[in-house]
Amino acid sequence: MGRKFRAFLAPVLLGAVLCGGTVTAGQAADMIIGFVEMKRDARYTKRRSFARYLTQALGRPFVGAEIALKEVRFHAATVGAAFKLQRITARDGDDLLAKVRAANDSGVGLFVVDLPADLLRALSDGSKDRELLLFNISARNDNLRQEYCARHVLHMIPSDAMIMDALAQFLAKRRWRKVLVLAGPSPRDGAISSAFTRAAKRFGMKIVGRKQF
């Protein structure tokens, strides 16, 4: 998880320099970036599938953020900036919003957000009147880019629709046009299944059956 995460966080950090304005020669600027997460996040429980593979990432991405900070030190130094990471761990939605607002009041304007979609939406709604940017790194729900799109939320990962489009294109390229869909019982499973159904229709796939998995 750390390697994959730091690969796209580095450009975020460099972009933070640009967002933060210019720094004059010889002037050091500490840029504090908030890392927002929940103390208890069901997405990181140690669930396993029947094949014994982990169904979630190996640990939280905060370690990847720390590594990314180290890897961009040279680039930041060329413009006289230094990045620091402020970890913000919340107990619930109210605590989340209060802590992000407090960090923003203290001067933090950039937040890397590792939250489920519902909490990301709540944070987005509760911070829309503030000067800040939220970088979504883990919520793939399509509606975050549709009816719940917000100008101060930047999505750093592909949505369900994007991933399923890519999968359908791959299947079409291999001429595997008949598909059996296996869907799990959770709401997220249903959302992913729906995204694939739309992609399959778009790229000429034929869904021959559906089974609970």
Tab-separated table of C-alpha atoms in Angstrom:
chain	number	residue	atom	x	y	z
A	1	MET	CA	0.000	0.000	0.000
A	2	GLY	CA	2.821	2.402	0.867
A	3	ARG	CA	4.552	2.072	-2.508
A	4	LYS	CA	1.375	2.570	-4.540
A	5	PHE	CA	0.231	5.468	-2.388
A	6	ARG	CA	3.477	7.412	-2.453
A	7	ALA	CA	3.563	7.147	-6.252
A	8	PHE	CA	0.637	9.537	-6.580
A	9	LEU	CA	1.098	11.545	-3.387
A	10	ALA	CA	4.416	12.987	-4.559
A	11	PRO	CA	2.724	15.062	-7.322
A	12	VAL	CA	0.167	16.211	-4.755
A	13	LEU	CA	2.918	17.507	-2.509
A	14	LEU	CA	4.659	19.267	-5.362
A	15	GLY	CA	1.341	20.794	-6.362
A	16	ALA	CA	1.008	22.025	-2.811
A	17	VAL	CA	4.043	24.215	-3.367
A	18	LEU	CA	2.296	25.855	-6.306
A	19	CYS	CA	-0.969	26.206	-4.392
A	20	GLY	CA	0.884	27.784	-1.528
A	21	GLY	CA	2.398	30.503	-3.645
A	22	THR	CA	5.996	31.429	-4.354
A	23	VAL	CA	8.834	31.389	-1.859
A	24	THR	CA	11.635	33.912	-2.105
A	25	ALA	CA	15.245	32.799	-2.223
A	26	GLY	CA	16.665	31.954	1.174
A	27	GLN	CA	13.242	31.857	2.763
A	28	ALA	CA	12.160	28.491	4.174
A	29	ALA	CA	8.480	27.675	4.178
A	30	ASP	CA	6.951	24.843	6.178
A	31	MET	CA	3.899	23.476	4.400
A	32	ILE	CA	1.751	21.427	6.741
A	33	ILE	CA	-0.506	18.876	5.074
A	34	GLY	CA	-3.279	17.222	7.040
A	35	PHE	CA	-3.789	13.467	6.746
A	36	VAL	CA	-7.384	12.657	7.680
A	37	GLU	CA	-8.575	9.202	8.750
A	38	MET	CA	-11.027	7.478	11.081
A	39	LYS	CA	-9.913	5.648	14.196
A	40	ARG	CA	-12.207	2.768	13.262
A	41	ASP	CA	-12.570	2.186	9.532
A	42	ALA	CA	-14.338	-1.001	8.477
A	43	ARG	CA	-12.479	-0.971	5.168
A	44	TYR	CA	-9.290	-1.960	6.968
A	45	THR	CA	-10.606	-4.870	8.982
A	46	LYS	CA	-8.807	-8.169	8.448
A	47	ARG	CA	-11.456	-9.779	6.286
A	48	ARG	CA	-10.450	-12.610	3.983
A	49	SER	CA	-12.151	-14.146	0.988
A	50	PHE	CA	-12.727	-17.857	0.499
A	51	ALA	CA	-9.463	-18.037	-1.463
A	52	ARG	CA	-7.625	-16.668	1.593
A	53	TYR	CA	-6.574	-13.464	-0.108
A	54	LEU	CA	-6.893	-10.212	1.785
A	55	THR	CA	-9.838	-8.265	0.449
A	56	GLN	CA	-8.476	-4.948	1.659
A	57	ALA	CA	-5.163	-3.171	1.383
A	58	LEU	CA	-2.353	-4.239	3.700
A	59	GLY	CA	-2.677	-1.525	6.284
A	60	ARG	CA	-3.531	2.138	6.143
A	61	PRO	CA	-1.863	4.476	3.640
A	62	PHE	CA	-0.398	6.858	6.225
A	63	VAL	CA	2.972	5.094	5.993
A	64	GLY	CA	2.946	5.749	2.255
A	65	ALA	CA	2.366	9.437	2.943
A	66	GLU	CA	5.388	9.541	5.236
A	67	ILE	CA	7.571	7.896	2.593
A	68	ALA	CA	6.281	10.287	-0.066
A	69	LEU	CA	7.314	13.242	2.090
A	70	LYS	CA	10.853	11.907	2.248
A	71	GLU	CA	10.979	11.317	-1.497
A	72	VAL	CA	10.006	14.875	-2.437
A	73	ARG	CA	12.365	16.623	-0.031
A	74	PHE	CA	14.854	17.437	-2.797
A	75	HIS	CA	12.209	18.918	-5.098
A	76	ALA	CA	10.701	20.922	-2.262
A	77	ALA	CA	14.118	22.231	-1.225
A	78	THR	CA	14.686	23.694	-4.696
A	79	VAL	CA	11.830	26.117	-4.071
A	80	GLY	CA	12.629	26.628	-0.405
A	81	ALA	CA	9.772	24.560	0.979
A	82	ALA	CA	9.612	21.824	3.596
A	83	PHE	CA	6.631	19.511	3.998
A	84	LYS	CA	5.255	18.335	7.304
A	85	LEU	CA	2.446	15.861	7.867
A	86	GLN	CA	-0.211	16.378	10.529
A	87	ARG	CA	-2.138	13.194	11.259
A	88	ILE	CA	-5.796	13.797	12.075
A	89	THR	CA	-7.605	10.736	13.449
A	90	ALA	CA	-11.294	11.145	14.244
A	91	ARG	CA	-13.694	9.082	16.351
A	92	ASP	CA	-16.884	9.971	14.461
A	93	GLY	CA	-18.329	12.447	11.987
A	94	ASP	CA	-18.653	15.318	14.456
A	95	ASP	CA	-15.122	14.816	15.738
A	96	LEU	CA	-13.888	14.643	12.151
A	97	LEU	CA	-15.356	17.974	11.146
A	98	ALA	CA	-14.239	19.674	14.361
A	99	LYS	CA	-10.640	18.514	13.972
A	100	VAL	CA	-10.397	19.472	10.302
A	101	ARG	CA	-11.843	22.903	11.044
A	102	ALA	CA	-9.386	23.376	13.908
A	103	ALA	CA	-6.473	22.412	11.665
A	104	ASN	CA	-7.720	24.776	8.974
A	105	ASP	CA	-8.017	27.586	11.522
A	106	SER	CA	-4.371	26.981	12.444
A	107	GLY	CA	-3.291	27.432	8.826
A	108	VAL	CA	-3.593	23.994	7.228
A	109	GLY	CA	-5.231	24.257	3.819
A	110	LEU	CA	-4.401	20.922	2.185
A	111	PHE	CA	-5.815	17.639	3.456
A	112	VAL	CA	-5.109	14.120	2.197
A	113	VAL	CA	-8.345	12.297	3.015
A	114	ASP	CA	-8.634	8.548	3.653
A	115	LEU	CA	-12.353	8.253	4.379
A	116	PRO	CA	-15.353	6.178	3.295
A	117	ALA	CA	-17.635	7.963	0.842
A	118	ASP	CA	-20.313	8.938	3.367
A	119	LEU	CA	-17.834	10.619	5.689
A	120	LEU	CA	-16.045	12.295	2.788
A	121	ARG	CA	-19.379	13.762	1.716
A	122	ALA	CA	-20.059	14.991	5.249
A	123	LEU	CA	-16.624	16.574	5.462
A	124	SER	CA	-17.045	18.135	2.032
A	125	ASP	CA	-20.409	19.643	2.966
A	126	GLY	CA	-19.098	20.874	6.305
A	127	SER	CA	-16.062	22.587	4.806
A	128	LYS	CA	-17.418	24.067	1.576
A	129	ASP	CA	-17.282	27.586	2.998
A	130	ARG	CA	-13.573	27.305	3.847
A	131	GLU	CA	-10.344	27.918	1.967
A	132	LEU	CA	-9.037	24.365	1.725
A	133	LEU	CA	-8.574	21.423	-0.627
A	134	LEU	CA	-9.456	17.807	0.121
A	135	PHE	CA	-7.513	15.114	-1.762
A	136	ASN	CA	-9.626	11.945	-1.857
A	137	ILE	CA	-7.326	8.912	-1.882
A	138	SER	CA	-9.628	5.986	-1.159
A	139	ALA	CA	-13.358	6.552	-1.846
A	140	ARG	CA	-14.168	5.286	-5.354
A	141	ASN	CA	-17.950	5.817	-5.349
A	142	ASP	CA	-19.196	7.232	-8.654
A	143	ASN	CA	-21.632	9.670	-7.031
A	144	LEU	CA	-18.726	11.619	-5.526
A	145	ARG	CA	-17.988	12.795	-9.070
A	146	GLN	CA	-21.638	13.229	-10.008
A	147	GLU	CA	-24.410	14.533	-7.749
A	148	TYR	CA	-22.020	14.990	-4.814
A	149	CYS	CA	-19.244	16.647	-6.817
A	150	ALA	CA	-17.579	19.495	-4.901
A	151	ARG	CA	-15.165	22.105	-6.187
A	152	HIS	CA	-12.782	21.708	-3.241
A	153	VAL	CA	-12.492	17.896	-3.487
A	154	LEU	CA	-9.843	16.468	-5.821
A	155	HIS	CA	-9.999	12.753	-6.561
A	156	MET	CA	-6.618	11.035	-6.708
A	157	ILE	CA	-7.893	7.551	-7.596
A	158	PRO	CA	-10.185	6.229	-10.337
A	159	SER	CA	-13.880	5.802	-9.656
A	160	ASP	CA	-15.783	2.524	-9.887
A	161	ALA	CA	-16.943	3.498	-13.380
A	162	MET	CA	-13.395	4.175	-14.555
A	163	ILE	CA	-12.116	0.855	-13.238
A	164	MET	CA	-15.007	-1.117	-14.707
A	165	ASP	CA	-14.599	0.647	-18.057
A	166	ALA	CA	-10.968	-0.443	-18.072
A	167	LEU	CA	-11.951	-4.015	-17.206
A	168	ALA	CA	-14.587	-4.114	-19.951
A	169	GLN	CA	-12.097	-2.755	-22.487
A	170	PHE	CA	-9.630	-5.466	-21.508
A	171	LEU	CA	-12.279	-8.169	-21.911
A	172	ALA	CA	-13.280	-6.764	-25.290
A	173	LYS	CA	-9.652	-6.698	-26.408
A	174	ARG	CA	-9.309	-10.368	-25.482
A	175	ARG	CA	-12.665	-11.105	-27.128
A	176	TRP	CA	-14.071	-12.491	-23.900
A	177	ARG	CA	-17.552	-11.153	-24.479
A	178	LYS	CA	-19.637	-13.532	-22.358
A	179	VAL	CA	-19.384	-12.726	-18.670
A	180	LEU	CA	-20.655	-14.353	-15.475
A	181	VAL	CA	-20.955	-11.693	-12.758
A	182	LEU	CA	-20.232	-12.701	-9.154
A	183	ALA	CA	-21.456	-10.077	-6.680
A	184	GLY	CA	-21.061	-9.929	-2.920
A	185	PRO	CA	-23.758	-8.934	-0.405
A	186	SER	CA	-22.543	-5.486	0.653
A	187	PRO	CA	-23.774	-2.144	-0.760
A	188	ARG	CA	-20.297	-1.535	-2.169
A	189	ASP	CA	-20.462	-4.862	-3.992
A	190	GLY	CA	-23.754	-3.762	-5.501
A	191	ALA	CA	-22.307	-0.431	-6.626
A	192	ILE	CA	-19.335	-2.122	-8.281
A	193	SER	CA	-21.622	-4.650	-9.970
A	194	SER	CA	-23.796	-1.837	-11.327
A	195	ALA	CA	-20.737	-0.013	-12.633
A	196	PHE	CA	-19.606	-3.145	-14.451
A	197	THR	CA	-23.087	-3.683	-15.912
A	198	ARG	CA	-22.996	-0.207	-17.458
A	199	ALA	CA	-19.470	-0.753	-18.777
A	200	ALA	CA	-20.359	-4.169	-20.189
A	201	LYS	CA	-23.234	-2.681	-22.166
A	202	ARG	CA	-21.042	0.136	-23.441
A	203	PHE	CA	-18.343	-2.212	-24.722
A	204	GLY	CA	-20.536	-4.966	-26.097
A	205	MET	CA	-20.239	-7.557	-23.323
A	206	LYS	CA	-23.005	-10.094	-22.744
A	207	ILE	CA	-23.743	-10.889	-19.100
A	208	VAL	CA	-24.843	-14.532	-19.167
A	209	GLY	CA	-25.648	-14.774	-15.474
A	210	ARG	CA	-25.293	-13.346	-11.968
A	211	LYS	CA	-24.530	-15.196	-8.775
A	212	GLN	CA	-24.154	-14.160	-5.146
A	213	PHE	CA	-20.566	-14.545	-4.006
